[in-house]
XYZ file of C-alpha atoms in Angstrom:
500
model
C 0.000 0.000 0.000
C 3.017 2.318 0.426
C 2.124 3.637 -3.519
C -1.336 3.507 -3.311
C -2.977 6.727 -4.404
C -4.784 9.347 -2.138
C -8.192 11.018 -3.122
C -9.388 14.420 -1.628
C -12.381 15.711 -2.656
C -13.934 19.115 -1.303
C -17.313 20.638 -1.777
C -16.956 24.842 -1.886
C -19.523 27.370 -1.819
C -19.202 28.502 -5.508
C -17.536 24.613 -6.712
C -15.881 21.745 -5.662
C -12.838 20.560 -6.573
C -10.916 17.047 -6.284
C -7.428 15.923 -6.560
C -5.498 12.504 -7.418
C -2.173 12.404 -5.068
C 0.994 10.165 -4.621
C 1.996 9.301 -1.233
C 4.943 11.987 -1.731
C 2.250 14.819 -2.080
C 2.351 15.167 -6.150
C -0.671 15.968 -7.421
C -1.076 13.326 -10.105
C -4.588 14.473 -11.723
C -7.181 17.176 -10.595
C -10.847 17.570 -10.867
C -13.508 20.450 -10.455
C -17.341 21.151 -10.737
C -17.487 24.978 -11.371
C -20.181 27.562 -10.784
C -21.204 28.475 -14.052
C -23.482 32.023 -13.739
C -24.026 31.866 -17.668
C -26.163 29.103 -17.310
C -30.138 29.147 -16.465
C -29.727 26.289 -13.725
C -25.694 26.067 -12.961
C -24.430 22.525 -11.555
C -22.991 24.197 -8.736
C -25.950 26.504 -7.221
C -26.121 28.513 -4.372
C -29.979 29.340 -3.231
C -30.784 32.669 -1.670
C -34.979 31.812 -1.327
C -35.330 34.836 1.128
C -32.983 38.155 2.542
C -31.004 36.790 4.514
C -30.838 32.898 3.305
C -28.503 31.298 1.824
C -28.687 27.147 0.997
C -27.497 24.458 -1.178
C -29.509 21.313 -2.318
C -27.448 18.193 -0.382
C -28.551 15.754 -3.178
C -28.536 18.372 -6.293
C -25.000 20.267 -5.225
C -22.650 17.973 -2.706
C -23.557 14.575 -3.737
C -23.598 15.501 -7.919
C -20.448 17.182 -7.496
C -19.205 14.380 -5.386
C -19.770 11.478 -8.155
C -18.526 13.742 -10.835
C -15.494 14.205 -9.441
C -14.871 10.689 -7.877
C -15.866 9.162 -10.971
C -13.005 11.719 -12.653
C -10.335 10.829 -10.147
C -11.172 7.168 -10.774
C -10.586 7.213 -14.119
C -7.407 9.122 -13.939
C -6.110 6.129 -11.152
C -5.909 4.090 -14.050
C -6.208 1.051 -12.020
C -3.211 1.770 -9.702
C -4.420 1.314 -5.981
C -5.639 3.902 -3.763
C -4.760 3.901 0.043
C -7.702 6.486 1.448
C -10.410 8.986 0.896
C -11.222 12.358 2.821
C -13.732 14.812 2.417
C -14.159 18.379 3.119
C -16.952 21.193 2.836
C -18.428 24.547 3.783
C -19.598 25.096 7.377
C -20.828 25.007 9.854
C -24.091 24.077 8.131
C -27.148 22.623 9.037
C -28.336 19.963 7.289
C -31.388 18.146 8.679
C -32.213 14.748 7.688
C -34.470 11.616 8.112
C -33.115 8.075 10.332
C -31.527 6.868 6.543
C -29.610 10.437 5.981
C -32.279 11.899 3.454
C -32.618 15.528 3.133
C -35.479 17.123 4.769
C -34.857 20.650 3.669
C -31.748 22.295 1.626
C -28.792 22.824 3.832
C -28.672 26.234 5.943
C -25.086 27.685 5.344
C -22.771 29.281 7.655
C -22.809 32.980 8.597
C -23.346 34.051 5.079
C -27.114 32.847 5.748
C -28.500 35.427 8.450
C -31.881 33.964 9.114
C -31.627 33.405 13.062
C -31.148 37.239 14.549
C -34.009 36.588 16.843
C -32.723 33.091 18.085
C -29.305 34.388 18.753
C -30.568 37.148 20.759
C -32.535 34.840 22.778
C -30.365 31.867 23.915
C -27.193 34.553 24.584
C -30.141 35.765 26.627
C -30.908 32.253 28.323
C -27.093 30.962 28.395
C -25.600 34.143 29.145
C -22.906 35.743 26.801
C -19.721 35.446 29.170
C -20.916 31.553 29.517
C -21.206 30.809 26.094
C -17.956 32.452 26.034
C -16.013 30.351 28.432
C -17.749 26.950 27.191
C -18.218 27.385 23.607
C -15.163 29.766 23.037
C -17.593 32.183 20.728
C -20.004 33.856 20.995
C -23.215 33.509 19.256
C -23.506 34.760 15.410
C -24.724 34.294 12.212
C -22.343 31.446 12.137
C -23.508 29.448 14.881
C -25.131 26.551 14.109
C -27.541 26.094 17.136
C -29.712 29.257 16.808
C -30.465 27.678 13.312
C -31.960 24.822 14.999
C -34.294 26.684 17.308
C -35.217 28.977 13.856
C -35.929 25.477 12.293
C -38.218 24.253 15.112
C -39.883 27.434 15.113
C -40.177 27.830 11.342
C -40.869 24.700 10.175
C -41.906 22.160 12.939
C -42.546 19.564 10.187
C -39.086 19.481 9.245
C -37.926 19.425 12.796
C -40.413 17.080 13.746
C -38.827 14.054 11.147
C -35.532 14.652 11.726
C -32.915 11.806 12.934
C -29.891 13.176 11.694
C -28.213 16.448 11.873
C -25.477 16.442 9.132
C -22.929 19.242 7.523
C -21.552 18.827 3.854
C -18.789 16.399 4.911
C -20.416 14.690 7.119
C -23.042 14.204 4.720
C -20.745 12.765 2.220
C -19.467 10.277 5.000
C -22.853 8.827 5.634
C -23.388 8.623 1.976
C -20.302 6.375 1.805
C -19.926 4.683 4.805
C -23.440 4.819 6.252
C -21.356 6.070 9.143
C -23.371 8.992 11.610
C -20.021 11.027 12.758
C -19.100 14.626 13.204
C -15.462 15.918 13.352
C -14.669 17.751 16.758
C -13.661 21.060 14.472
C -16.676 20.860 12.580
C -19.030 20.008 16.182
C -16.935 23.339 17.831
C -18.603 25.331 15.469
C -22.229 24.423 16.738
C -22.238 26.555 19.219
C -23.052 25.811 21.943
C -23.488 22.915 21.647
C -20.131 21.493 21.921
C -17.972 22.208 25.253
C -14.328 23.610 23.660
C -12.012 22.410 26.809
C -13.553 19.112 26.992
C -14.050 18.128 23.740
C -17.391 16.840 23.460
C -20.882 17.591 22.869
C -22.224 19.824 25.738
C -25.372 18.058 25.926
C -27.429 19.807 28.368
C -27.237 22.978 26.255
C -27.857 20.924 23.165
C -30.812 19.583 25.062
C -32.106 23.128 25.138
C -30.911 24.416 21.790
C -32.149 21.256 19.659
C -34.298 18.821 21.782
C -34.691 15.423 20.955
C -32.189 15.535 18.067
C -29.556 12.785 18.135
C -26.159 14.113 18.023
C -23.558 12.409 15.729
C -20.840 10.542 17.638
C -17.260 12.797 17.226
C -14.028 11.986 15.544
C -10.707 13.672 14.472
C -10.147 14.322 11.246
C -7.379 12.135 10.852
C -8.975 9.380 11.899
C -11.000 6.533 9.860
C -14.231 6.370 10.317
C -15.572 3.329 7.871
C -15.294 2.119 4.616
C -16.769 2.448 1.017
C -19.782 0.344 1.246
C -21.026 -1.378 -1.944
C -23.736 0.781 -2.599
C -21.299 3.969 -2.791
C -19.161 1.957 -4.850
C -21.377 1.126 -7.498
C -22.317 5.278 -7.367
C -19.234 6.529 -7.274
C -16.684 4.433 -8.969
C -14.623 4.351 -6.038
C -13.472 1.024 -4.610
C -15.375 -0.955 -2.011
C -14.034 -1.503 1.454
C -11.789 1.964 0.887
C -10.729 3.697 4.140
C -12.883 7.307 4.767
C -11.911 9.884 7.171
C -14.137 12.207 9.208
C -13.601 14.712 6.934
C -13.633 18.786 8.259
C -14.758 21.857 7.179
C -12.841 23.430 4.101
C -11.007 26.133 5.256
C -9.574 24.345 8.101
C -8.760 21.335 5.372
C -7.280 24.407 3.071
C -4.933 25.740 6.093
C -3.711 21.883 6.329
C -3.380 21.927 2.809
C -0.718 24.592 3.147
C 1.356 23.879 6.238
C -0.218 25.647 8.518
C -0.450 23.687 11.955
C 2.143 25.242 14.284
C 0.869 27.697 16.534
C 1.355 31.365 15.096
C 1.082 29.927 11.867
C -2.052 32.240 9.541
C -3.617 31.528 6.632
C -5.618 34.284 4.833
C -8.416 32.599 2.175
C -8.568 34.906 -0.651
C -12.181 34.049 -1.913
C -15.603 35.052 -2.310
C -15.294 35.685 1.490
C -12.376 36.252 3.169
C -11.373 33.653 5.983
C -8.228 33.637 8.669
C -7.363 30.727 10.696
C -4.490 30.950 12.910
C -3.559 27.829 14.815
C -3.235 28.167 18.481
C -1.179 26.096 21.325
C -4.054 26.996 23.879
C -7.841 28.118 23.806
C -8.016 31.867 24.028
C -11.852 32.666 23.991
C -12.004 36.117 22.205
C -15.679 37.711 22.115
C -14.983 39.091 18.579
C -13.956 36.072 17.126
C -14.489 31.830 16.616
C -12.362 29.930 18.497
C -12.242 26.476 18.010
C -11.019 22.891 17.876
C -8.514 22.646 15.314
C -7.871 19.521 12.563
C -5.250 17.635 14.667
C -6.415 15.821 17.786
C -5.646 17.998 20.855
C -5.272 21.080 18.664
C -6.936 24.449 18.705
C -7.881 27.429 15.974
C -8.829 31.058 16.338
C -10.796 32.424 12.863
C -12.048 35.282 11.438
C -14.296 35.615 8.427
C -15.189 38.470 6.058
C -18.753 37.782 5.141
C -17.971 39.370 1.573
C -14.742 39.645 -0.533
C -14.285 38.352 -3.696
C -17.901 38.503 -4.126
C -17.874 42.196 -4.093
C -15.229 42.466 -7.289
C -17.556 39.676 -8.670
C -20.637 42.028 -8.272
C -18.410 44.977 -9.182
C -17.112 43.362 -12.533
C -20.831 42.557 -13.387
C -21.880 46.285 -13.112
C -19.144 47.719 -15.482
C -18.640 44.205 -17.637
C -15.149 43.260 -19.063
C -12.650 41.013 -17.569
C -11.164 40.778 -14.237
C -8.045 41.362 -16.168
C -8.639 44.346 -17.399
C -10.070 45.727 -13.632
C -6.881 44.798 -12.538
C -4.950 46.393 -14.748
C -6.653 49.707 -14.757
C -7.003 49.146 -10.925
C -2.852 48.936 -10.669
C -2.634 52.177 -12.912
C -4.416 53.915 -9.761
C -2.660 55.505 -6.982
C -2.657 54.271 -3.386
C -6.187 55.311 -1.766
C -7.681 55.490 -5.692
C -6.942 59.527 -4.993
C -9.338 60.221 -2.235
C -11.480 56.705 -1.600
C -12.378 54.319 1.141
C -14.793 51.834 1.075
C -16.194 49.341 4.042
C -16.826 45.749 2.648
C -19.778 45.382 4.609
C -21.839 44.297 1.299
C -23.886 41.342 2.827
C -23.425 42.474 7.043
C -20.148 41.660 8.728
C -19.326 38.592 10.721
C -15.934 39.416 12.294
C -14.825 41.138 14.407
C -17.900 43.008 13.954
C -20.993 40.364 14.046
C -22.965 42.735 12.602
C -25.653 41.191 10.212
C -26.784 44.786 9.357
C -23.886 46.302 8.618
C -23.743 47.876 4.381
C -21.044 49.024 2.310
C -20.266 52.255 1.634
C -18.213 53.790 -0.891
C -16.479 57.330 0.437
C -15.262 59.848 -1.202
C -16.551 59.571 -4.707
C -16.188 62.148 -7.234
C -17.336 62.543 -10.932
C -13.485 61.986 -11.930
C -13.155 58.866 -10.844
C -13.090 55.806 -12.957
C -13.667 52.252 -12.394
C -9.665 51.607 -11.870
C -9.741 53.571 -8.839
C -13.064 52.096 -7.257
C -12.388 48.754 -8.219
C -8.267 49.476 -5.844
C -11.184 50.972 -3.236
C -12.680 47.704 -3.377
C -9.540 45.378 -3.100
C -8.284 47.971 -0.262
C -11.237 48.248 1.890
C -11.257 44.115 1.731
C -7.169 44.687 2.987
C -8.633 47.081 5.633
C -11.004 44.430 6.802
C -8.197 41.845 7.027
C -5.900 44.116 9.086
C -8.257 44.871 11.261
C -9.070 40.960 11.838
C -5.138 40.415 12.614
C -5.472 43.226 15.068
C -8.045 41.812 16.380
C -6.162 38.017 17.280
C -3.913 37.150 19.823
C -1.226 40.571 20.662
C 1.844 38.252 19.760
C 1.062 37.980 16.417
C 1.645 35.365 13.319
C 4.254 33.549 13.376
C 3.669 33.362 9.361
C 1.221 34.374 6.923
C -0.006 32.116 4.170
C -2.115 33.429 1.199
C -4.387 30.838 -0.460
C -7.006 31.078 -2.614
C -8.241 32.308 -6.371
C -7.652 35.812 -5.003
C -4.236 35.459 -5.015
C -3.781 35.012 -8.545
C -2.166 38.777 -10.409
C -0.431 39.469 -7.900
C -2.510 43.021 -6.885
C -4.597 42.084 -4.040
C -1.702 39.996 -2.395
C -0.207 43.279 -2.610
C -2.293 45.356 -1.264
C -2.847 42.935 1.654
C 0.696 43.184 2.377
C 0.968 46.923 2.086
C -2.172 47.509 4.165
C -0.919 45.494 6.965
C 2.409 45.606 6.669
C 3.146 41.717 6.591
C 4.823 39.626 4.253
C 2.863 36.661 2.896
C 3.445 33.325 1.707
C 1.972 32.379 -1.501
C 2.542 28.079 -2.118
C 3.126 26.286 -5.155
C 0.032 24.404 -5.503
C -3.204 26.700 -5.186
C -5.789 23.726 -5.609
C -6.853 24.501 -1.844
C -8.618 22.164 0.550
C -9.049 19.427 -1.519
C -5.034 18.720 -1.280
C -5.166 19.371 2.344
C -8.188 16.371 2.203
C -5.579 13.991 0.941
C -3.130 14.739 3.070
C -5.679 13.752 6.494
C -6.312 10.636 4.149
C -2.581 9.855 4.203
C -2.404 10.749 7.716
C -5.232 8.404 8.673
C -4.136 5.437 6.831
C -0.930 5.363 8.032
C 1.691 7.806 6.453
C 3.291 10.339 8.189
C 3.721 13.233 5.735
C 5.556 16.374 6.270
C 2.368 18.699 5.688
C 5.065 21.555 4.623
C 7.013 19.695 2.109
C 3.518 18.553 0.193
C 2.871 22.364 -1.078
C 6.213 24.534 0.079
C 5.894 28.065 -0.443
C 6.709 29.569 -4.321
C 6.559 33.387 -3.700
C 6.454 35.894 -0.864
C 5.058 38.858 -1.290
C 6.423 41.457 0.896
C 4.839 45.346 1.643
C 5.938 48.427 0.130
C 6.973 50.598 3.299
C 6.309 53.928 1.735
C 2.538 52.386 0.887
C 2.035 50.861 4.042
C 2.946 54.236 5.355
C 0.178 55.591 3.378
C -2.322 53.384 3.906
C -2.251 53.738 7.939
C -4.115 56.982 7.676
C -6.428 55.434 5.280
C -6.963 52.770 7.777
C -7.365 55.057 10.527
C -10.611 56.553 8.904
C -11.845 53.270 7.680
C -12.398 52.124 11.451
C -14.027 55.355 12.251
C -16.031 55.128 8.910
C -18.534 51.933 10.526
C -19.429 53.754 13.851
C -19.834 57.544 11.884
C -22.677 55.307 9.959
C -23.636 52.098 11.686
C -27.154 53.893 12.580
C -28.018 54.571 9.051
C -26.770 50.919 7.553
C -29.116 50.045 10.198
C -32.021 51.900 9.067
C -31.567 50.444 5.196
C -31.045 47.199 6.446
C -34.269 47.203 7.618
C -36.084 49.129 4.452
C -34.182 46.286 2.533
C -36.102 43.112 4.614
């Protein structure tokens, strides 16, 4: 088995993407189910039914996109043995299901999906905020997964009243293969508060209260086995029977693994269509203005931040004006630092951290008739930088020890930049960009018995390091763009409301 083949597979908010690995960490073939926007009904679609909601289809989205690309990786095997499967996808989600792990519903997604205000409100309320706090190690948000459960027993007691299973996308994917019922702790530290951080297990006399009479999923590590390919998936999915399946995690922790980030210090920074930190951390350090959580290795632990919009405001931006990111780029690199005279907040969709604002809006400041779409589209990619510095300010006062970039984002070479100039920090851009779908096959190898250096799998091929006379600049940009949410927090209010 020592040349048998690894498979990762990992289902994204905007696509999924799959790789084919040798035990050494070369990526031997590589598979992906884009969103396609052109088209009337995309294979990869995101659901927004109401303000505030977001969902995916379990069947329609993760388990499509899951025998596409197995089927793919398969094929490119080309009958030479594989050693292990592991799965990764967005979360924390909530996915209810019946007793043989059929959807109920579409899958409520993480913070993005803003549907439970009034729930949060009311069990910080019940639980009290500095408990939560010191159990769960976060406080309640829009990215909590137990206020979503009291919104789904209030909202749609039908649903609630059939469901056995409670099941995220990688979970999902495990029962689908294994008929396994199992949670990884990382992925069960983001339910607050359901989980207790320190002891690493389900809390369940809060989960009593927050989702009664729901079964909870029995925890794992995500380097750990759980079961096997059954026959069933086999026939489905082209994939061998008897095959050894992880846990699986949530992506962004399996895209920090995926990049050699699991010393304490160590940062990555997600460029995508939200921005996402996750620095690793030797001890819990409960932070009200941030998610601290279990990590991917047993024993471990993670502090993260998330943007609730990034690359999906250049996406919206692009759409307005047309052309090709290229081309913003280019025009956007012509423009000075600041775009002569603007600032923008990010806050397109709310603001998870360090904010937790769900009502938060953007604004653009500054604007004049002589500016062009270069300069507002450098606005854009700085006020996202802005966001990110004030998210590293916001973690533990010693620091990174490193910063990793990963993520489409990263690609040109600007926004890395910018990042870097903003916050003064070098970053670390790797060789392979294929994200958590590599870091999937490297828990595979871990679980099955290899012991791979996670750093020499995808070492580092650039660093991009700030401009001191632009990050001397950009400091009293920065300076106004954290007054610039409290000058007008009251009137994003007011819209957010006209808006619902």
């Amino acid at each position: 088995m020592a040349d048998s083949l690894l498979v990762g597979i990992d289902i994204g908010t905007a696509s999924s993407k799959g790789v084919l690995v040798s035990p050494s960490g070369e990526v031997l073939a590589r598979a992906s189910r884009p969103c396609l926007p052109q088209e009337p009904r995309p294979p990869h679609r995101t659901s927004y039914p109401h303000p505030g909601w977001v969902e995916h289809d379990a069947e329609s989205v993760w388990w499509a996109d899951f025998l596409a690309l197995s089927r793919e990786l398969v094929a490119a095997a080309d009958g030479r043995s594989l050693a292990g499967l592991a799965v990764s996808g967005i979360g924390p989600v909530l996915l209810p299901a019946d007793a043989d792990g059929r959807p109920l519903r579409p899958a409520i997604l993480y913070g993005v999906d803003t549907r439970a205000t009034r729930e949060i409100d009311e069990l910080t309320e019940e639980l009290g905020a500095d408990a939560i706090l010191a159990r769960a190690g976060t406080p309640l948000s829009s990215q909590a997964v137990g206020p979503k459960w009291r919104w789904l027993a209030r909202h749609e007691p039908e649903v609630y009243e059939k469901t056995r299973l409670f099941l995220m996308a990688s979970s999902y994917l495990v029962h689908k293969l294994t008929g396994e019922y199992v949670l990884d702790h990382h992925s069960a530290s983001q339910c607050d508060p359901m989980y207790d951080l320190r002891a690493a297990g389900w809390a369940y006399d809060w989960a009593a209260r927050v989702a009664p009479g729901i079964e909870l999923p029995r925890l794992a590590w995500p380097t750990e086995v759980v079961g096997t390919v059954t026959g069933t998936a086999a026939a489905e999915t082209g994939l061998p029977a008897g095959l050894p399946v992880t846990a699986g995690t949530v992506d962004a922790w399996a895209e920090a693994t995926s990049v050699g980030v699991t010393e304490p210090g160590d940062t990555m920074v997600m460029y995508g269509s939200t921005m996402f930190l996750i620095q690793v951390l030797a001890e819990p350090a409960p932070h009200p203005a941030l998610w601290t959580t279990r990590g991917v290795w047993p024993g471990s632990y993670s502090m993260a931040a998330g943007m609730a919009t990034s690359g999906l405001i250049t996406d919206w931006l692009r759409g307005l004006v047309g052309g090709e990111f290229a081309d913003l780029v280019a025009e956007a690199a012509k423009a000075p630092v600041g775009g002569n005279g603007l600032l923008l907040l990010p806050y397109f969709a709310g603001e998870r951290t360090p904010l937790f604002d769900p009502d938060a809006r953007g604004v653009l400041a500054g604007l004049t008739t002589r500016h062009g779409v270069g300069e507002i589209y450098r606005a854009t990619l700085e006020g996202i930088a802005y966001g990110v510095r004030h998210n590293l300010e916001t973690m533990p006062s010693d620091g990174a020890r490193r910063l990793v970039a990963v993520g489409g984002g990263t690609q040109g070479g600007l926004w890395t930049q910018i990042v870097s100039d903003v916050t003064g920090q070098e970053q670390l851009v790797p060789t392979e960009t294929i994200g958590a779908a590599l870091g999937d096959a490297l828990l595979a190898a871990v679980a099955t018995g290899s012991r791979p250096d996670a750093a020499a799998w995808n070492p580092p091929s650039t660093t991009v390091r700030p401009t001191p006379s632009a990050t001397d600049e950009y400091a009293h940009y920065y300076h106004h763009y954290r007054n610039l949410y409290p000058a007008t927090a009251d009137i994003a209010h007011f819209l957010a409301s006209r808006q619902r």
